[in-house]
Amino acid sequence: MATATENERVHCLIIGSGPAGYTAAIYASRANLKPVLYQGIQPGGQLTITTEVENYPGYADGIQGPEMMVDFEKQAKRMGADIRYGLATKVDFSSQPYKVQIDEEKWIEADSVVIATGASAKWLGLESEQRLNGYGVSACAVCDGFFFRGKEVAIVGAGDTAAEEALYLSKLCTTVHMFIRRDAMRASKVMQERVFNTANIKVYWNTDTEEVIGDKHVTSVKIKNNKTGEKQEIPIGGFFVAIGHQPNSDIFKGWLDMDEAGYIKTIPGTSKTNIEGVFAAGDVQDKIYRQAVTAAGSGCMAALDAERYLGAKGIH
Ligand code: NDP
């Protein structure tokens, strides 16, 4: 439990630094809420590990994800947001002001909280996948693909992320073996077409990964066709997992209403959670759209909701 003494007190505390967090910071600053934003473990969020973003309105020629997040941060700073490096490690929402612990050390007291902690990559759950993580196993082709130039690699997944990453890897690697657990891809048609039209991406349908093999580094992967039972071992240097994400909501469990997957529930059409004065924006509360632009839009909503909430409470 947080102690009530000597804690820093802020009107609007924003947790997270993706499009949702920074947009909330821009709006909250302009509303004179003097927001303090903690960036979390990955400043800039998931877009810092993507390449080209072609669908964010306003960037007519597209932009690199990391560069876009630098722009977001600059804009939030220019509006006056206090942006800090630090990870929210615990919360106490039992009474006002709400308390949020940073880096397992200091507590911040906040009249309103905007949660924009995003989502993180999912893993298959194989022992060998965890053991070789960082030694050929990765959940980010854009971060780690470079290490596998001129080698054969494999990727698991069939959504837009897997398609995008397979295409990225195909430019660096000799062959990309793509394992898809069903007989269809979830990715958008345009991304599927690109995958099918890339000569060095080899698609394996109805395929499960049984084990990633390697002593110090990945050397091969064992797969199984889940229709025929046929097994194969394929020599590879890198194994990429692109099977979706899970919301970063663990520290809010027990305080906020969530769905079975851990996405924070908000009142439809608002960013309000079940605790008044605590708002959620971006991927931590959105399992449907998950786009930078929708995250930014919901960050704006959260700041406006916080402004109204503080105004109604007479806190300025
Ligand atoms: P998705 O949830 O869309 O896809 C996850 C994929 O991983 C599915 O094909 C799923 O298979 C597969 N999968 C899940 N668990 C396993 C498992 N244990 N073993 C094997 N395969 C598994 O996640 P994405 O990260 O691809 O995309 C998230 C959202 O972001 C989507 O809305 C997507 O459209 C969007 N996006 C948009 C981009 C763009 O517009 N440029 C780029 C990247 C993402 P199954 O289909 O069988 O369930």
mmCIF file of C-alpha atoms and ligand atoms in Angstrom:
data_model
loop_
_atom_site.group_PDB
_atom_site.id
_atom_site.type_symbol
_atom_site.label_atom_id
_atom_site.label_comp_id
_atom_site.label_asym_id
_atom_site.label_seq_id
_atom_site.Cartn_x
_atom_site.Cartn_y
_atom_site.Cartn_z
ATOM 1 C CA MET A 1 0.000 0.000 0.000
ATOM 2 C CA ALA A 2 1.276 3.476 -0.850
ATOM 3 C CA THR A 3 2.216 5.863 1.911
ATOM 4 C CA ALA A 4 0.493 9.208 1.711
ATOM 5 C CA THR A 5 3.520 11.262 2.663
ATOM 6 C CA GLU A 6 6.088 12.983 0.489
ATOM 7 C CA ASN A 7 4.654 11.722 -2.775
ATOM 8 C CA GLU A 8 4.708 13.918 -5.844
ATOM 9 C CA ARG A 9 1.163 15.002 -6.760
ATOM 10 C CA VAL A 10 0.067 15.524 -10.379
ATOM 11 C CA HIS A 11 -3.270 16.385 -11.981
ATOM 12 C CA CYS A 12 -2.966 14.043 -14.894
ATOM 13 C CA LEU A 13 -0.630 11.065 -14.975
ATOM 14 C CA ILE A 14 -0.220 9.320 -18.315
ATOM 15 C CA ILE A 15 1.279 5.837 -18.378
ATOM 16 C CA GLY A 16 2.700 4.791 -21.743
ATOM 17 C CA SER A 17 4.355 6.397 -24.728
ATOM 18 C CA GLY A 18 2.765 5.026 -27.876
ATOM 19 C CA PRO A 19 0.417 7.064 -30.061
ATOM 20 C CA ALA A 20 -2.279 6.929 -27.351
ATOM 21 C CA GLY A 21 -0.053 8.191 -24.529
ATOM 22 C CA TYR A 22 1.589 10.966 -26.511
ATOM 23 C CA THR A 23 -1.706 12.151 -27.974
ATOM 24 C CA ALA A 24 -3.224 12.225 -24.496
ATOM 25 C CA ALA A 25 -0.174 14.269 -23.413
ATOM 26 C CA ILE A 26 -0.625 16.750 -26.269
ATOM 27 C CA TYR A 27 -4.303 17.312 -25.450
ATOM 28 C CA ALA A 28 -3.818 17.353 -21.675
ATOM 29 C CA SER A 29 -0.994 19.894 -22.002
ATOM 30 C CA ARG A 30 -3.089 22.157 -24.177
ATOM 31 C CA ALA A 31 -5.892 21.908 -21.603
ATOM 32 C CA ASN A 32 -3.369 23.045 -18.971
ATOM 33 C CA LEU A 33 -3.577 19.802 -16.993
ATOM 34 C CA LYS A 34 0.247 19.797 -16.738
ATOM 35 C CA PRO A 35 0.470 16.098 -17.553
ATOM 36 C CA VAL A 36 3.346 13.910 -16.464
ATOM 37 C CA LEU A 37 3.950 10.978 -18.804
ATOM 38 C CA TYR A 38 5.978 7.887 -17.928
ATOM 39 C CA GLN A 39 7.294 6.224 -21.044
ATOM 40 C CA GLY A 40 7.580 2.633 -19.840
ATOM 41 C CA ILE A 41 10.049 0.006 -20.877
ATOM 42 C CA GLN A 42 9.845 0.716 -24.602
ATOM 43 C CA PRO A 43 9.645 4.489 -25.198
ATOM 44 C CA GLY A 44 7.593 5.086 -28.331
ATOM 45 C CA GLY A 45 5.856 1.713 -28.008
ATOM 46 C CA GLN A 46 5.312 -0.881 -30.685
ATOM 47 C CA LEU A 47 5.825 1.511 -33.577
ATOM 48 C CA THR A 48 9.485 1.761 -32.673
ATOM 49 C CA ILE A 49 9.888 -1.820 -33.869
ATOM 50 C CA THR A 50 8.117 -1.429 -37.199
ATOM 51 C CA THR A 51 9.433 -0.150 -40.493
ATOM 52 C CA GLU A 52 7.390 1.955 -42.841
ATOM 53 C CA VAL A 53 4.015 3.290 -41.723
ATOM 54 C CA GLU A 54 1.960 4.067 -44.806
ATOM 55 C CA ASN A 55 -1.466 4.470 -43.271
ATOM 56 C CA TYR A 56 -1.070 7.252 -40.717
ATOM 57 C CA PRO A 57 -2.897 10.263 -42.159
ATOM 58 C CA GLY A 58 -0.780 13.348 -42.693
ATOM 59 C CA TYR A 59 2.396 11.552 -43.738
ATOM 60 C CA ALA A 60 1.699 11.607 -47.454
ATOM 61 C CA ASP A 61 4.886 9.737 -48.356
ATOM 62 C CA GLY A 62 4.809 7.349 -45.379
ATOM 63 C CA ILE A 63 7.220 7.467 -42.466
ATOM 64 C CA GLN A 64 9.410 5.079 -40.490
ATOM 65 C CA GLY A 65 7.696 4.004 -37.238
ATOM 66 C CA PRO A 66 10.553 5.092 -34.909
ATOM 67 C CA GLU A 67 10.758 8.488 -36.631
ATOM 68 C CA MET A 68 7.018 8.993 -36.258
ATOM 69 C CA MET A 69 7.237 8.324 -32.528
ATOM 70 C CA VAL A 70 10.054 10.856 -32.184
ATOM 71 C CA ASP A 71 7.692 13.354 -33.835
ATOM 72 C CA PHE A 72 4.909 12.464 -31.370
ATOM 73 C CA GLU A 73 7.254 12.937 -28.425
ATOM 74 C CA LYS A 74 8.574 16.260 -29.753
ATOM 75 C CA GLN A 75 5.051 17.540 -30.212
ATOM 76 C CA ALA A 76 4.010 16.501 -26.696
ATOM 77 C CA LYS A 77 7.115 18.179 -25.257
ATOM 78 C CA ARG A 78 6.510 21.331 -27.271
ATOM 79 C CA MET A 79 3.030 21.542 -25.747
ATOM 80 C CA GLY A 80 4.605 21.348 -22.291
ATOM 81 C CA ALA A 81 4.157 17.708 -21.259
ATOM 82 C CA ASP A 82 6.619 16.469 -18.658
ATOM 83 C CA ILE A 83 7.938 13.275 -20.243
ATOM 84 C CA ARG A 84 9.959 10.927 -18.098
ATOM 85 C CA TYR A 85 11.681 7.593 -18.467
ATOM 86 C CA GLY A 86 10.246 5.117 -15.963
ATOM 87 C CA LEU A 87 7.997 2.110 -15.625
ATOM 88 C CA ALA A 88 4.758 1.985 -13.654
ATOM 89 C CA THR A 89 5.153 -1.089 -11.443
ATOM 90 C CA LYS A 90 2.143 -1.000 -9.121
ATOM 91 C CA VAL A 91 -1.033 0.991 -8.585
ATOM 92 C CA ASP A 92 -3.334 1.731 -5.703
ATOM 93 C CA PHE A 93 -6.683 2.967 -6.942
ATOM 94 C CA SER A 94 -8.453 2.467 -3.587
ATOM 95 C CA SER A 95 -9.027 6.184 -3.020
ATOM 96 C CA GLN A 96 -8.334 9.607 -4.423
ATOM 97 C CA PRO A 97 -5.698 10.725 -5.175
ATOM 98 C CA TYR A 98 -4.745 7.538 -7.017
ATOM 99 C CA LYS A 99 -1.269 6.211 -6.447
ATOM 100 C CA VAL A 100 1.072 4.839 -9.059
ATOM 101 C CA GLN A 101 4.452 3.399 -8.219
ATOM 102 C CA ILE A 102 7.329 4.067 -10.616
ATOM 103 C CA ASP A 103 10.292 1.691 -11.012
ATOM 104 C CA GLU A 104 9.298 -0.122 -7.807
ATOM 105 C CA GLU A 105 10.434 2.930 -5.870
ATOM 106 C CA LYS A 106 8.683 6.226 -5.775
ATOM 107 C CA TRP A 107 4.945 6.777 -5.677
ATOM 108 C CA ILE A 108 3.145 9.456 -7.647
ATOM 109 C CA GLU A 109 -0.255 10.696 -6.548
ATOM 110 C CA ALA A 110 -2.582 11.577 -9.377
ATOM 111 C CA ASP A 111 -5.992 13.229 -9.572
ATOM 112 C CA SER A 112 -6.557 11.457 -12.880
ATOM 113 C CA VAL A 113 -4.752 8.630 -14.644
ATOM 114 C CA VAL A 114 -4.620 7.807 -18.355
ATOM 115 C CA ILE A 115 -3.513 4.232 -19.000
ATOM 116 C CA ALA A 116 -1.909 3.834 -22.411
ATOM 117 C CA THR A 117 0.395 0.901 -21.768
ATOM 118 C CA GLY A 118 -0.257 -0.854 -25.086
ATOM 119 C CA ALA A 119 0.310 -4.501 -25.823
ATOM 120 C CA SER A 120 3.281 -6.880 -26.143
ATOM 121 C CA ALA A 121 4.198 -9.781 -28.392
ATOM 122 C CA LYS A 122 2.808 -13.246 -27.649
ATOM 123 C CA TRP A 123 4.941 -16.388 -27.628
ATOM 124 C CA LEU A 124 4.138 -19.964 -28.610
ATOM 125 C CA GLY A 125 4.987 -21.237 -25.118
ATOM 126 C CA LEU A 126 7.613 -23.809 -26.104
ATOM 127 C CA GLU A 127 10.459 -24.416 -23.686
ATOM 128 C CA SER A 128 12.970 -24.291 -26.560
ATOM 129 C CA GLU A 129 11.533 -20.969 -27.753
ATOM 130 C CA GLN A 130 12.213 -19.348 -24.374
ATOM 131 C CA ARG A 131 15.632 -20.975 -23.951
ATOM 132 C CA LEU A 132 16.802 -19.689 -27.331
ATOM 133 C CA ASN A 133 15.158 -16.291 -27.022
ATOM 134 C CA GLY A 134 17.808 -13.793 -28.056
ATOM 135 C CA TYR A 135 19.889 -16.626 -29.545
ATOM 136 C CA GLY A 136 18.052 -16.859 -32.820
ATOM 137 C CA VAL A 137 14.490 -16.658 -31.490
ATOM 138 C CA SER A 138 12.859 -13.238 -31.802
ATOM 139 C CA ALA A 139 9.437 -11.597 -31.862
ATOM 140 C CA CYS A 140 10.644 -8.660 -33.932
ATOM 141 C CA ALA A 141 11.931 -9.187 -37.454
ATOM 142 C CA VAL A 142 12.599 -5.509 -37.895
ATOM 143 C CA CYS A 143 14.807 -5.428 -34.788
ATOM 144 C CA ASP A 144 16.685 -8.661 -35.361
ATOM 145 C CA GLY A 145 16.335 -9.617 -39.043
ATOM 146 C CA PHE A 146 19.634 -7.930 -39.821
ATOM 147 C CA PHE A 147 21.515 -10.627 -37.874
ATOM 148 C CA PHE A 148 20.262 -13.288 -40.267
ATOM 149 C CA ARG A 149 21.334 -11.750 -43.556
ATOM 150 C CA GLY A 150 22.037 -14.445 -46.131
ATOM 151 C CA LYS A 151 20.570 -17.200 -43.922
ATOM 152 C CA GLU A 152 17.380 -19.241 -43.897
ATOM 153 C CA VAL A 153 14.831 -18.249 -41.306
ATOM 154 C CA ALA A 154 11.325 -19.258 -40.235
ATOM 155 C CA ILE A 155 8.373 -17.232 -39.091
ATOM 156 C CA VAL A 156 5.175 -18.345 -37.338
ATOM 157 C CA GLY A 157 1.908 -16.470 -37.778
ATOM 158 C CA ALA A 158 -0.606 -15.555 -40.414
ATOM 159 C CA GLY A 159 -1.787 -12.057 -39.564
ATOM 160 C CA ASP A 160 -0.697 -8.720 -40.983
ATOM 161 C CA THR A 161 2.288 -8.606 -38.658
ATOM 162 C CA ALA A 162 3.540 -12.011 -39.791
ATOM 163 C CA ALA A 163 3.017 -11.041 -43.439
ATOM 164 C CA GLU A 164 4.814 -7.738 -42.981
ATOM 165 C CA GLU A 165 7.699 -9.372 -41.141
ATOM 166 C CA ALA A 166 7.992 -12.231 -43.643
ATOM 167 C CA LEU A 167 8.260 -9.641 -46.422
ATOM 168 C CA TYR A 168 10.861 -7.721 -44.480
ATOM 169 C CA LEU A 169 12.893 -10.896 -43.874
ATOM 170 C CA SER A 170 12.594 -11.943 -47.524
ATOM 171 C CA LYS A 171 14.750 -8.960 -48.454
ATOM 172 C CA LEU A 172 17.545 -10.031 -46.120
ATOM 173 C CA CYS A 173 17.377 -13.801 -46.000
ATOM 174 C CA THR A 174 17.752 -16.527 -48.606
ATOM 175 C CA THR A 175 14.494 -18.325 -47.713
ATOM 176 C CA VAL A 176 11.703 -17.481 -45.295
ATOM 177 C CA HIS A 177 9.758 -20.554 -44.158
ATOM 178 C CA MET A 178 6.344 -19.358 -43.024
ATOM 179 C CA PHE A 179 4.347 -21.666 -40.735
ATOM 180 C CA ILE A 180 0.590 -21.164 -40.725
ATOM 181 C CA ARG A 181 -1.517 -23.219 -38.370
ATOM 182 C CA ARG A 182 -4.692 -23.252 -40.487
ATOM 183 C CA ASP A 183 -5.374 -23.502 -44.223
ATOM 184 C CA ALA A 184 -5.913 -19.750 -44.505
ATOM 185 C CA MET A 185 -4.233 -16.514 -43.546
ATOM 186 C CA ARG A 186 -5.837 -13.881 -41.360
ATOM 187 C CA ALA A 187 -3.782 -11.072 -42.957
ATOM 188 C CA SER A 188 -5.451 -8.550 -45.265
ATOM 189 C CA LYS A 189 -5.757 -9.622 -48.904
ATOM 190 C CA VAL A 190 -3.171 -7.139 -50.104
ATOM 191 C CA MET A 191 -0.580 -8.458 -47.626
ATOM 192 C CA GLN A 192 -1.403 -12.055 -48.517
ATOM 193 C CA GLU A 193 -0.877 -11.302 -52.199
ATOM 194 C CA ARG A 194 2.501 -9.796 -51.450
ATOM 195 C CA VAL A 195 3.519 -12.892 -49.484
ATOM 196 C CA PHE A 196 2.343 -15.284 -52.219
ATOM 197 C CA ASN A 197 4.123 -13.248 -54.888
ATOM 198 C CA THR A 198 7.461 -13.299 -53.095
ATOM 199 C CA ALA A 199 9.559 -16.122 -54.506
ATOM 200 C CA ASN A 200 11.689 -16.788 -51.411
ATOM 201 C CA ILE A 201 8.788 -17.017 -48.930
ATOM 202 C CA LYS A 202 7.734 -20.651 -48.629
ATOM 203 C CA VAL A 203 4.320 -21.068 -47.018
ATOM 204 C CA TYR A 204 3.524 -24.221 -44.986
ATOM 205 C CA TRP A 205 -0.231 -24.613 -44.350
ATOM 206 C CA ASN A 206 -1.728 -26.484 -41.381
ATOM 207 C CA THR A 207 1.641 -26.433 -39.708
ATOM 208 C CA ASP A 208 2.539 -26.394 -36.018
ATOM 209 C CA THR A 209 5.949 -25.771 -34.551
ATOM 210 C CA GLU A 210 6.994 -28.656 -32.309
ATOM 211 C CA GLU A 211 10.434 -27.511 -31.221
ATOM 212 C CA VAL A 212 13.123 -24.993 -31.966
ATOM 213 C CA ILE A 213 16.448 -26.769 -32.035
ATOM 214 C CA GLY A 214 19.860 -25.460 -31.081
ATOM 215 C CA ASP A 215 22.464 -25.703 -28.415
ATOM 216 C CA LYS A 216 23.756 -22.137 -28.123
ATOM 217 C CA HIS A 217 21.972 -20.763 -31.191
ATOM 218 C CA VAL A 218 19.019 -21.832 -33.297
ATOM 219 C CA THR A 219 20.079 -24.359 -35.901
ATOM 220 C CA SER A 220 16.783 -25.873 -37.046
ATOM 221 C CA VAL A 221 13.085 -26.230 -36.305
ATOM 222 C CA LYS A 222 10.815 -29.247 -36.079
ATOM 223 C CA ILE A 223 7.358 -28.849 -37.551
ATOM 224 C CA LYS A 224 4.320 -31.061 -37.953
ATOM 225 C CA ASN A 225 1.467 -30.944 -40.424
ATOM 226 C CA ASN A 226 -1.608 -31.034 -38.200
ATOM 227 C CA LYS A 227 -3.729 -32.646 -40.949
ATOM 228 C CA THR A 228 -1.414 -35.380 -42.187
ATOM 229 C CA GLY A 229 0.802 -35.787 -39.106
ATOM 230 C CA GLU A 230 3.887 -35.485 -41.324
ATOM 231 C CA LYS A 231 6.942 -34.145 -39.499
ATOM 232 C CA GLN A 232 9.946 -32.256 -40.872
ATOM 233 C CA GLU A 233 13.091 -30.680 -39.559
ATOM 234 C CA ILE A 234 14.216 -27.568 -41.404
ATOM 235 C CA PRO A 235 17.673 -26.024 -40.946
ATOM 236 C CA ILE A 236 17.369 -22.332 -40.058
ATOM 237 C CA GLY A 237 19.394 -19.624 -38.347
ATOM 238 C CA GLY A 238 16.542 -17.505 -37.016
ATOM 239 C CA PHE A 239 13.054 -18.229 -35.726
ATOM 240 C CA PHE A 240 10.538 -15.379 -35.612
ATOM 241 C CA VAL A 241 7.260 -15.420 -33.746
ATOM 242 C CA ALA A 242 4.528 -13.082 -35.012
ATOM 243 C CA ILE A 243 1.315 -14.443 -33.513
ATOM 244 C CA GLY A 244 -0.235 -11.334 -32.054
ATOM 245 C CA HIS A 245 -0.047 -9.413 -28.837
ATOM 246 C CA GLN A 246 -1.328 -9.302 -25.299
ATOM 247 C CA PRO A 247 -2.353 -6.145 -23.455
ATOM 248 C CA ASN A 248 0.049 -4.742 -20.870
ATOM 249 C CA SER A 249 -2.514 -4.611 -18.110
ATOM 250 C CA ASP A 250 -1.105 -6.882 -15.391
ATOM 251 C CA ILE A 251 -0.530 -4.141 -12.806
ATOM 252 C CA PHE A 252 -4.188 -3.061 -13.078
ATOM 253 C CA LYS A 253 -5.630 -6.531 -12.368
ATOM 254 C CA GLY A 254 -7.924 -6.485 -9.392
ATOM 255 C CA TRP A 255 -8.622 -2.767 -9.840
ATOM 256 C CA LEU A 256 -10.013 -2.438 -13.339
ATOM 257 C CA ASP A 257 -12.599 -4.497 -15.199
ATOM 258 C CA MET A 258 -11.013 -6.486 -18.010
ATOM 259 C CA ASP A 259 -12.095 -9.068 -20.540
ATOM 260 C CA GLU A 260 -10.822 -12.639 -20.430
ATOM 261 C CA ALA A 261 -7.727 -11.706 -22.492
ATOM 262 C CA GLY A 262 -6.822 -8.852 -20.127
ATOM 263 C CA TYR A 263 -7.977 -5.928 -22.263
ATOM 264 C CA ILE A 264 -9.217 -3.114 -20.020
ATOM 265 C CA LYS A 265 -12.933 -2.510 -20.425
ATOM 266 C CA THR A 266 -14.025 1.023 -21.185
ATOM 267 C CA ILE A 267 -17.552 2.388 -21.334
ATOM 268 C CA PRO A 268 -18.391 2.307 -25.058
ATOM 269 C CA GLY A 269 -17.869 5.656 -26.733
ATOM 270 C CA THR A 270 -15.631 6.884 -23.898
ATOM 271 C CA SER A 271 -12.245 6.109 -22.352
ATOM 272 C CA LYS A 272 -13.784 5.672 -18.888
ATOM 273 C CA THR A 273 -12.946 2.570 -16.858
ATOM 274 C CA ASN A 274 -14.930 1.274 -13.887
ATOM 275 C CA ILE A 275 -12.983 3.649 -11.614
ATOM 276 C CA GLU A 276 -13.875 7.287 -12.077
ATOM 277 C CA GLY A 277 -10.879 9.423 -12.979
ATOM 278 C CA VAL A 278 -9.015 6.442 -14.446
ATOM 279 C CA PHE A 279 -9.105 6.301 -18.229
ATOM 280 C CA ALA A 280 -7.716 3.814 -20.746
ATOM 281 C CA ALA A 281 -6.622 4.437 -24.323
ATOM 282 C CA GLY A 282 -4.909 2.594 -27.168
ATOM 283 C CA ASP A 283 -4.106 -1.086 -27.517
ATOM 284 C CA VAL A 284 -4.468 -1.886 -23.811
ATOM 285 C CA GLN A 285 -8.219 -1.461 -24.279
ATOM 286 C CA ASP A 286 -8.613 -2.192 -27.989
ATOM 287 C CA LYS A 287 -8.366 -5.668 -29.422
ATOM 288 C CA ILE A 288 -10.276 -4.871 -32.553
ATOM 289 C CA TYR A 289 -8.713 -1.956 -34.402
ATOM 290 C CA ARG A 290 -5.185 -1.723 -32.910
ATOM 291 C CA GLN A 291 -4.010 0.933 -35.316
ATOM 292 C CA ALA A 292 -1.746 3.874 -34.568
ATOM 293 C CA VAL A 293 -4.447 6.269 -35.684
ATOM 294 C CA THR A 294 -7.187 4.679 -33.574
ATOM 295 C CA ALA A 295 -4.825 4.592 -30.581
ATOM 296 C CA ALA A 296 -4.066 8.288 -31.083
ATOM 297 C CA GLY A 297 -7.794 9.029 -31.359
ATOM 298 C CA SER A 298 -8.542 7.216 -28.119
ATOM 299 C CA GLY A 299 -5.647 9.046 -26.414
ATOM 300 C CA CYS A 300 -7.335 12.293 -27.375
ATOM 301 C CA MET A 301 -10.617 10.996 -25.911
ATOM 302 C CA ALA A 302 -8.890 10.050 -22.652
ATOM 303 C CA ALA A 303 -7.365 13.515 -22.244
ATOM 304 C CA LEU A 304 -10.720 15.164 -22.944
ATOM 305 C CA ASP A 305 -12.454 12.806 -20.504
ATOM 306 C CA ALA A 306 -9.795 13.587 -17.872
ATOM 307 C CA GLU A 307 -10.198 17.308 -18.454
ATOM 308 C CA ARG A 308 -13.977 17.070 -17.975
ATOM 309 C CA TYR A 309 -13.581 14.881 -14.914
ATOM 310 C CA LEU A 310 -11.097 17.251 -13.252
ATOM 311 C CA GLY A 311 -13.223 20.250 -14.227
ATOM 312 C CA ALA A 312 -16.320 18.690 -12.638
ATOM 313 C CA LYS A 313 -14.307 17.996 -9.467
ATOM 314 C CA GLY A 314 -13.084 21.589 -9.443
ATOM 315 C CA ILE A 315 -9.441 20.499 -9.780
ATOM 316 C CA HIS A 316 -7.446 22.862 -11.993
HETATM 317 P P1 NDP B 1 -3.448 -11.093 -35.349
HETATM 318 O O1 NDP B 1 -4.107 -11.393 -34.061
HETATM 319 O O2 NDP B 1 -4.199 -10.410 -36.422
HETATM 320 O O3 NDP B 1 -2.895 -12.448 -35.979
HETATM 321 C C1 NDP B 1 -2.211 -13.380 -35.209
HETATM 322 C C2 NDP B 1 -1.887 -14.566 -36.111
HETATM 323 O O4 NDP B 1 -1.104 -15.493 -35.374
HETATM 324 C C3 NDP B 1 -3.130 -15.291 -36.585
HETATM 325 O O5 NDP B 1 -2.995 -15.639 -37.924
HETATM 326 C C4 NDP B 1 -3.157 -16.522 -35.683
HETATM 327 O O6 NDP B 1 -3.674 -17.653 -36.336
HETATM 328 C C5 NDP B 1 -1.697 -16.763 -35.440
HETATM 329 N N1 NDP B 1 -1.492 -17.445 -34.170
HETATM 330 C C6 NDP B 1 -1.940 -17.100 -32.949
HETATM 331 N N2 NDP B 1 -1.522 -17.961 -32.010
HETATM 332 C C7 NDP B 1 -0.798 -18.884 -32.663
HETATM 333 C C8 NDP B 1 -0.111 -20.041 -32.270
HETATM 334 N N3 NDP B 1 -0.062 -20.408 -30.967
HETATM 335 N N4 NDP B 1 0.525 -20.777 -33.203
HETATM 336 C C9 NDP B 1 0.497 -20.409 -34.490
HETATM 337 N N5 NDP B 1 -0.136 -19.306 -34.957
HETATM 338 C C10 NDP B 1 -0.782 -18.566 -34.044
HETATM 339 O O7 NDP B 1 -2.110 -10.301 -34.945
HETATM 340 P P2 NDP B 1 -1.197 -9.334 -35.787
HETATM 341 O O8 NDP B 1 -0.118 -8.968 -34.864
HETATM 342 O O9 NDP B 1 -0.793 -9.933 -37.066
HETATM 343 O O10 NDP B 1 -2.081 -8.073 -36.100
HETATM 344 C C11 NDP B 1 -2.718 -7.353 -35.038
HETATM 345 C C12 NDP B 1 -3.548 -6.220 -35.617
HETATM 346 O O11 NDP B 1 -2.700 -5.221 -36.190
HETATM 347 C C13 NDP B 1 -4.470 -6.664 -36.728
HETATM 348 O O12 NDP B 1 -5.675 -5.969 -36.644
HETATM 349 C C14 NDP B 1 -3.722 -6.296 -37.985
HETATM 350 O O13 NDP B 1 -4.564 -6.087 -39.079
HETATM 351 C C15 NDP B 1 -3.021 -5.007 -37.553
HETATM 352 N N6 NDP B 1 -1.795 -4.783 -38.319
HETATM 353 C C16 NDP B 1 -1.860 -3.937 -39.378
HETATM 354 C C17 NDP B 1 -0.751 -3.681 -40.141
HETATM 355 C C18 NDP B 1 -0.892 -2.737 -41.279
HETATM 356 O O14 NDP B 1 -1.995 -2.258 -41.508
HETATM 357 N N7 NDP B 1 0.163 -2.434 -41.988
HETATM 358 C C19 NDP B 1 0.550 -4.301 -39.857
HETATM 359 C C20 NDP B 1 0.515 -5.189 -38.724
HETATM 360 C C21 NDP B 1 -0.630 -5.407 -37.998
HETATM 361 P P3 NDP B 1 -5.248 -17.833 -36.652
HETATM 362 O O15 NDP B 1 -5.495 -16.963 -37.844
HETATM 363 O O16 NDP B 1 -5.348 -19.285 -36.929
HETATM 364 O O17 NDP B 1 -5.978 -17.390 -35.423
#
